[in-house]
Amino acid sequence: MNLRLIGIGAGVLIILSLPLAGAIAGPDFAGQGDGKGGGLLASLGLSPSGAPHAAHSAGDPARPGPPEQPRTDARCGPELSAPQGLEAQTCVLVSEGRTWGRSYYRNTGGRALDAVLTVMGPAGRTVQIHCVVAAGDEPGLCETPREESAGAPGAYSAVAEFAVPDDEGRLLLRSGSNSAAPSGG
């Protein structure tokens, strides 16, 4: 090995890492002497608690942080699999007064499948959607429209049924948001 090249490479690495080290450790990274700290979080417009905060310097306009994302609560059943190469997990999601169902899947069985995702809510409310589940190793999802919530999140459940798309419609897997984990026996 050429020690000279290793030394030059190490020097370049140190020089390139100095701004990052200053951003992480320095309380005055961007030259803001506002006493609010600094460092990498502040340079991204975030306070250490994760809440956005604006950094100001004399004559500079405020730099807004990234928009705050609404919280999404999920209640999911277990991840299930079928011998035909299908894996799925189904959830009920709630955010900003809306409820919907989502089923995550992976279909490595070599042929497309049909899926029906149903969300059942209080007072007999039901939303259903049909999805085509493409064959392949890439994960996918089937999701119902987001509807106004009409009750407590626990009053909702979702079920996804995956079947062969032929005349028989043979059911391969049923995945639910409230399913119990499979017992080993």
Tab-separated table of C-alpha atoms in Angstrom:
chain	number	residue	atom	x	y	z
A	1	MET	CA	0.000	0.000	0.000
A	2	ASN	CA	1.078	3.518	-0.596
A	3	LEU	CA	1.296	5.282	2.774
A	4	ARG	CA	1.335	8.659	1.081
A	5	LEU	CA	-2.104	8.072	-0.495
A	6	ILE	CA	-3.492	6.803	2.803
A	7	GLY	CA	-2.240	9.947	4.564
A	8	ILE	CA	-3.737	12.236	1.937
A	9	GLY	CA	-7.041	10.344	2.099
A	10	ALA	CA	-7.122	10.625	5.890
A	11	GLY	CA	-6.433	14.355	5.700
A	12	VAL	CA	-9.228	14.888	3.176
A	13	LEU	CA	-11.614	12.850	5.351
A	14	ILE	CA	-10.780	14.973	8.401
A	15	ILE	CA	-11.242	18.218	6.473
A	16	LEU	CA	-14.588	17.059	5.070
A	17	SER	CA	-15.872	15.920	8.469
A	18	LEU	CA	-15.109	19.179	10.312
A	19	PRO	CA	-18.339	20.971	9.288
A	20	LEU	CA	-20.393	17.963	10.412
A	21	ALA	CA	-18.516	17.743	13.712
A	22	GLY	CA	-19.123	21.461	14.270
A	23	ALA	CA	-22.817	21.040	13.469
A	24	ILE	CA	-23.203	18.242	15.977
A	25	ALA	CA	-21.113	19.701	18.806
A	26	GLY	CA	-21.166	23.452	18.318
A	27	PRO	CA	-23.806	25.606	19.985
A	28	ASP	CA	-23.273	28.369	17.416
A	29	PHE	CA	-23.034	26.370	14.160
A	30	ALA	CA	-24.621	28.838	11.768
A	31	GLY	CA	-23.240	31.935	13.467
A	32	GLN	CA	-26.464	32.554	15.330
A	33	GLY	CA	-25.632	34.004	18.689
A	34	ASP	CA	-29.224	33.823	19.883
A	35	GLY	CA	-28.432	31.640	22.904
A	36	LYS	CA	-30.871	28.935	21.795
A	37	GLY	CA	-28.178	26.418	21.024
A	38	GLY	CA	-27.444	25.331	17.526
A	39	GLY	CA	-25.878	22.218	16.277
A	40	LEU	CA	-27.261	19.918	13.632
A	41	LEU	CA	-30.881	19.956	14.855
A	42	ALA	CA	-31.059	23.739	14.849
A	43	SER	CA	-29.459	23.920	11.418
A	44	LEU	CA	-32.336	21.768	10.187
A	45	GLY	CA	-34.893	24.052	11.865
A	46	LEU	CA	-35.578	21.715	14.798
A	47	SER	CA	-35.209	22.135	18.511
A	48	PRO	CA	-33.787	19.257	20.550
A	49	SER	CA	-37.326	18.266	21.578
A	50	GLY	CA	-38.227	17.730	17.912
A	51	ALA	CA	-40.487	20.768	17.683
A	52	PRO	CA	-39.732	23.215	14.872
A	53	HIS	CA	-37.977	26.395	15.875
A	54	ALA	CA	-36.929	29.301	13.746
A	55	ALA	CA	-33.299	30.401	13.726
A	56	HIS	CA	-32.691	34.135	13.332
A	57	SER	CA	-29.632	36.237	12.744
A	58	ALA	CA	-29.421	39.976	12.241
A	59	GLY	CA	-31.088	40.891	8.950
A	60	ASP	CA	-31.888	37.279	7.970
A	61	PRO	CA	-35.501	36.167	7.558
A	62	ALA	CA	-36.735	33.285	9.690
A	63	ARG	CA	-35.970	29.839	8.328
A	64	PRO	CA	-39.059	27.693	8.871
A	65	GLY	CA	-38.554	24.094	9.877
A	66	PRO	CA	-40.175	21.155	8.158
A	67	PRO	CA	-43.951	20.974	8.529
A	68	GLU	CA	-45.099	18.948	11.492
A	69	GLN	CA	-46.694	15.656	10.403
A	70	PRO	CA	-49.974	14.602	11.999
A	71	ARG	CA	-49.810	11.563	14.249
A	72	THR	CA	-51.215	8.315	12.832
A	73	ASP	CA	-52.203	5.581	15.268
A	74	ALA	CA	-52.251	1.995	14.002
A	75	ARG	CA	-53.729	-1.158	15.451
A	76	CYS	CA	-52.382	-4.146	13.548
A	77	GLY	CA	-52.850	-7.871	13.661
A	78	PRO	CA	-49.925	-10.266	13.390
A	79	GLU	CA	-47.870	-10.836	10.264
A	80	LEU	CA	-49.221	-13.995	8.627
A	81	SER	CA	-48.004	-16.147	5.754
A	82	ALA	CA	-49.428	-18.784	3.429
A	83	PRO	CA	-47.469	-21.701	1.933
A	84	GLN	CA	-48.105	-20.268	-1.564
A	85	GLY	CA	-45.595	-17.445	-0.960
A	86	LEU	CA	-47.930	-14.798	0.421
A	87	GLU	CA	-47.272	-12.677	3.529
A	88	ALA	CA	-49.673	-10.061	4.909
A	89	GLN	CA	-50.443	-7.845	7.870
A	90	THR	CA	-53.631	-5.803	8.224
A	91	CYS	CA	-54.140	-2.632	10.265
A	92	VAL	CA	-56.740	-0.039	11.211
A	93	LEU	CA	-55.258	3.474	11.078
A	94	VAL	CA	-56.577	6.677	12.666
A	95	SER	CA	-55.373	10.236	12.072
A	96	GLU	CA	-56.976	13.679	12.255
A	97	GLY	CA	-60.481	12.305	12.866
A	98	ARG	CA	-60.339	9.847	9.956
A	99	THR	CA	-60.184	6.044	10.030
A	100	TRP	CA	-59.098	3.635	7.284
A	101	GLY	CA	-57.760	0.151	6.718
A	102	ARG	CA	-54.463	-0.916	5.214
A	103	SER	CA	-53.033	-4.325	4.404
A	104	TYR	CA	-49.321	-4.721	3.761
A	105	TYR	CA	-48.393	-7.719	1.639
A	106	ARG	CA	-45.663	-9.494	-0.288
A	107	ASN	CA	-46.607	-12.029	-2.978
A	108	THR	CA	-43.692	-14.225	-4.059
A	109	GLY	CA	-45.966	-17.019	-5.324
A	110	GLY	CA	-45.442	-16.235	-9.002
A	111	ARG	CA	-48.986	-15.214	-9.953
A	112	ALA	CA	-51.206	-12.204	-9.343
A	113	LEU	CA	-53.896	-12.537	-6.687
A	114	ASP	CA	-57.096	-10.720	-5.786
A	115	ALA	CA	-57.548	-9.064	-2.402
A	116	VAL	CA	-60.598	-7.642	-0.685
A	117	LEU	CA	-59.972	-5.293	2.245
A	118	THR	CA	-62.942	-4.543	4.482
A	119	VAL	CA	-63.096	-2.052	7.362
A	120	MET	CA	-65.964	-2.527	9.784
A	121	GLY	CA	-66.943	0.258	12.161
A	122	PRO	CA	-69.609	1.100	14.702
A	123	ALA	CA	-73.315	1.014	13.800
A	124	GLY	CA	-72.749	-1.424	10.936
A	125	ARG	CA	-70.585	0.961	8.900
A	126	THR	CA	-68.479	-0.903	6.335
A	127	VAL	CA	-65.977	0.209	3.685
A	128	GLN	CA	-64.617	-2.314	1.193
A	129	ILE	CA	-62.048	-2.138	-1.602
A	130	HIS	CA	-60.760	-4.675	-4.142
A	131	CYS	CA	-57.045	-4.738	-4.961
A	132	VAL	CA	-54.919	-6.648	-7.440
A	133	VAL	CA	-51.893	-8.128	-5.691
A	134	ALA	CA	-49.043	-8.266	-8.195
A	135	ALA	CA	-46.577	-11.132	-8.075
A	136	GLY	CA	-43.009	-10.254	-7.137
A	137	ASP	CA	-40.655	-9.764	-4.238
A	138	GLU	CA	-41.546	-6.083	-3.710
A	139	PRO	CA	-43.884	-5.301	-0.803
A	140	GLY	CA	-47.177	-3.610	-1.587
A	141	LEU	CA	-50.267	-2.330	0.144
A	142	CYS	CA	-54.008	-2.223	-0.279
A	143	GLU	CA	-55.767	0.685	1.428
A	144	THR	CA	-59.383	1.793	1.845
A	145	PRO	CA	-60.393	5.439	1.519
A	146	ARG	CA	-60.086	7.543	4.674
A	147	GLU	CA	-63.511	8.130	6.192
A	148	GLU	CA	-64.663	10.384	9.036
A	149	SER	CA	-64.331	8.463	12.301
A	150	ALA	CA	-67.674	7.605	13.866
A	151	GLY	CA	-66.527	6.173	17.163
A	152	ALA	CA	-63.574	5.107	19.244
A	153	PRO	CA	-60.623	3.590	17.347
A	154	GLY	CA	-61.176	0.291	19.157
A	155	ALA	CA	-64.652	0.045	17.585
A	156	TYR	CA	-63.069	-0.533	14.145
A	157	SER	CA	-61.579	-3.672	12.670
A	158	ALA	CA	-60.198	-4.593	9.261
A	159	VAL	CA	-59.935	-7.890	7.394
A	160	ALA	CA	-58.058	-8.612	4.169
A	161	GLU	CA	-58.774	-11.757	2.172
A	162	PHE	CA	-56.351	-12.907	-0.521
A	163	ALA	CA	-57.610	-15.334	-3.159
A	164	VAL	CA	-56.677	-16.932	-6.489
A	165	PRO	CA	-58.353	-14.919	-9.297
A	166	ASP	CA	-60.125	-17.762	-11.069
A	167	ASP	CA	-63.621	-19.214	-11.141
A	168	GLU	CA	-63.125	-20.894	-7.775
A	169	GLY	CA	-61.618	-17.876	-5.973
A	170	ARG	CA	-59.763	-20.182	-3.564
A	171	LEU	CA	-58.943	-18.303	-0.358
A	172	LEU	CA	-55.195	-18.354	0.409
A	173	LEU	CA	-54.954	-16.064	3.431
A	174	ARG	CA	-57.191	-14.026	5.726
A	175	SER	CA	-55.444	-11.311	7.736
A	176	GLY	CA	-57.162	-9.148	10.335
A	177	SER	CA	-56.360	-6.152	12.490
A	178	ASN	CA	-57.707	-7.937	15.551
A	179	SER	CA	-56.411	-11.426	14.754
A	180	ALA	CA	-54.834	-13.373	17.535
A	181	ALA	CA	-51.259	-14.482	16.952
A	182	PRO	CA	-51.114	-18.040	15.596
A	183	SER	CA	-50.633	-20.595	18.340
A	184	GLY	CA	-47.856	-23.131	17.975
A	185	GLY	CA	-49.735	-26.366	18.165
